[in-house]
Amino acid sequence: MSDLYSQAKNDRLGFWAEQARHLHWHKPFSQTLDFSKAPFASWFADGQINASYNCLDRHVLAGLGDRIALLFEGEPGDSKKYSYAELLNETKKAANALIALGVGEGDRVAIYSPLIPETIIAMLAVARIGAVHSVVFGGFSSEALKNRINDAGAKLVITADGGFRKGKAHELKVAVDEAMKDNSCPTVEKVLVIKRTNTPVVMSEHDLWWSDAISAASADHEAKGFDAEHPLFILYTSGTTGKPKGILHTTGGYLTGAAYTHKTVFDLHAEKDVYWCTADVGWITGHSYVVYGPLANGATQVIYEGTPDTPTFSRWWEIIEKYKVTIFYTAPTAIRTFMKVGKEVVARHDLSSLRILGSVGEPINPEAWHWYSKVIGGDHCEVVDTWWQTETGSIMISAIPGAFKSKPGAAQRALPGITVGIVDEAGNPVIPGSDEKASGYLTIDEPWPSMLRGVWGDPERFKETYWSKFPGKYFAGDGARYDEEGDIWILGRIDDVIKVSGHRLSTAEIESALVEHHWVAEAAVVGAKDEITEQAVVAFVILRQDEIADAPSETDIAKILKDWVVKKIGPIARPREIIVVAELPKTRSGKIMRRLLRDVAEGRPVGDVTTLADSTVMSAINAKLHEGVTD
Ligand code: WTA
């Protein structure tokens, strides 16, 4: 592994070209990076490649068709295996079905379905024909889905009747119907419906069963190469403004990053490992480390539809035991949940097959790290804490098994080929070792293959959001510090993005949802520390007295507004608390001082209030809280 570090250091672009050449290119590239139009980068631009071919055909042609690609576990206990040959066969049929529906190169396809094999087949089929997928997590509401469909201008929606979650069938097609009501998604021509839960659905003229479309399709489909910079997918994520942004990833560079990091960080030996990443495909972790990374590397992996507590908290550990999982990748929230449940549940299972444990999505506190390593890993596993983002496409900072000792709580070092830095407010580099608390803003200092290529339909926003704070450098939105040994510790977001159970939400987005309710005059949302979910949504609202004439109690108001947020965004954004206040703390220039609200939400004494326009506001809020009227 140290070889990789020195190789990348000596010839960074040569190193990346070599990683890219591990993939199959329909037409080899000669040019590695063009950054002349910075911050817009092109990687491997004169090459042609097909992501689906790399994930499937290549392995089958190499004689690995019988290798298991997917070990699917449904929440109700059903299971199904797909070999690489079977997955390829299904994907070819799906590709033909999409073509028959008029989907072509560059067309956008929204996918809103559970973590079942068909969803992965759908993604690979879309990629295979050069269309662009936009997967929307099933936990988003119909309104959030509608906005995403319209922003991307999707021509087709692929959904399911429902998915199983927490022992119940969770409806999905109904949400699509709702989103499309009254012609509100004018670009959508057809909706393909996968049958999963057998929930009755209404099939209209534009709806078609997935199984009918597939069974009518031929299994012959030759994948052609697309330009390396051909769009592969859009994935919406929350930023600092109310409107989610469509992060755009292209084919050659993204696949290079996903495959290289998956192999390196998890020390993958595809011929013998059984890999399991618990993320949903609705998030970037599911894109890079359930679909593209593992399949490009020919891995055998488990996918599980449901939640870890259904039917009991033994579910995950039973799955690890059943399939002898060797590499396991999950989020700190899950680990903290199991810490609370207690180690006895885990101890009933034989987890000795595990070799590598990964963590992603939020900082892992040292207690959770130790518990993960000891209770899950039996003290014999390597633990890798992986830092990255939807925008980075693949892991940027992580330990590498065998390269150096991993350190509880630290993300540690940039991967070979990745150049990161920490700078102060003025953009000056913070020097490792210069001070015990050498902290600042985390930046990525040189372009990398899997970097986002833009924000869908908004090039200015791409420049402004990521490249304007520290010119020439990508600013990630996170704070970080070096320890004495030069290892990086992630301190969390410095902007208004919050992480709830590893899900990325924007406080501004929740605020705009709240003020859309006719009762709400003004809203301020903060992420308050939460023992299990890392952060929780706490909203402060000012009500419009004229609108709530026959006022329900504040408890009812809070409940109604929580449900409203669920309707507008989805259950993942449901506020833990809604606090009705008369005023919000503002500076003289009218900026809401969230720092003070966070103090209140986290039960701390309120900090410095001298810059407030009206310093009595905080005492009023505090007095209110002590009356106990917080829902
Ligand atoms: C946070 C998830 C600390 C960080 C892959 C980042 C982390 C945001 C870690 C991106 C980690 C992710 N340690 N914080 N190992 N991994 N984050 O786009 O704040 O959902 O900016 O991508 O998650 O979230 P996203």
Tab-separated table of C-alpha atoms and ligand atoms in Angstrom, residues 237 283-285 329 332 359-364 385-391 397 411 476-478 490-493 497 499 502-504, ligand 1:
chain	number	residue	atom	x	y	z
A	237	THR	CA	-28.523	16.606	-2.106
A	283	TRP	CA	-27.846	8.030	-1.272
A	284	ILE	CA	-24.382	8.436	-2.719
A	285	THR	CA	-23.025	5.631	-0.528
A	329	TYR	CA	-19.762	-0.816	5.876
A	332	PRO	CA	-22.144	5.599	13.191
A	359	SER	CA	-17.857	3.797	8.877
A	360	VAL	CA	-19.354	6.644	6.847
A	361	GLY	CA	-21.641	9.642	6.894
A	362	GLU	CA	-20.800	11.464	10.112
A	363	PRO	CA	-17.948	11.638	12.572
A	364	ILE	CA	-17.600	8.435	14.563
A	385	ASP	CA	-13.475	5.707	8.945
A	386	THR	CA	-14.184	7.059	5.479
A	387	TRP	CA	-14.793	10.745	4.823
A	388	TRP	CA	-16.382	11.855	1.574
A	389	GLN	CA	-19.508	13.474	0.122
A	390	THR	CA	-22.140	13.196	-2.596
A	391	GLU	CA	-20.021	15.735	-4.460
A	397	ILE	CA	-9.958	10.478	3.386
A	411	ALA	CA	-10.543	10.007	9.384
A	476	ALA	CA	-16.172	20.858	1.212
A	477	GLY	CA	-18.268	22.620	3.875
A	478	ASP	CA	-16.608	20.731	6.727
A	490	ILE	CA	-13.349	15.864	10.827
A	491	LEU	CA	-15.167	18.399	12.992
A	492	GLY	CA	-18.475	18.437	11.105
A	493	ARG	CA	-20.259	20.888	8.845
A	497	VAL	CA	-26.238	21.391	6.438
A	499	LYS	CA	-26.754	15.196	9.497
A	502	GLY	CA	-26.369	9.990	8.405
A	503	HIS	CA	-28.988	11.627	6.160
A	504	ARG	CA	-28.030	14.985	4.831
B	1	WTA	C1	-20.225	14.127	6.629
B	1	WTA	C2	-21.970	10.896	2.602
B	1	WTA	C3	-17.164	12.764	9.481
B	1	WTA	C4	-19.474	15.396	6.271
B	1	WTA	C5	-20.864	9.977	2.059
B	1	WTA	C6	-19.721	15.524	4.776
B	1	WTA	C7	-18.454	12.646	7.596
B	1	WTA	C8	-21.119	15.012	4.649
B	1	WTA	C9	-17.879	11.405	7.263
B	1	WTA	C10	-21.450	14.494	3.274
B	1	WTA	C11	-16.896	10.855	8.144
B	1	WTA	C12	-19.303	11.965	5.723
B	1	WTA	N1	-16.576	11.579	9.243
B	1	WTA	N2	-18.097	13.317	8.704
B	1	WTA	N3	-16.330	9.690	7.932
B	1	WTA	N4	-18.431	11.011	6.099
B	1	WTA	N5	-19.345	12.949	6.636
B	1	WTA	O1	-23.161	13.983	0.834
B	1	WTA	O2	-20.044	16.462	6.978
B	1	WTA	O3	-24.518	12.509	2.393
B	1	WTA	O4	-19.601	16.845	4.312
B	1	WTA	O5	-22.162	11.952	1.741
B	1	WTA	O6	-21.217	13.965	5.626
B	1	WTA	O7	-22.704	13.875	3.268
B	1	WTA	P1	-23.224	13.098	2.011
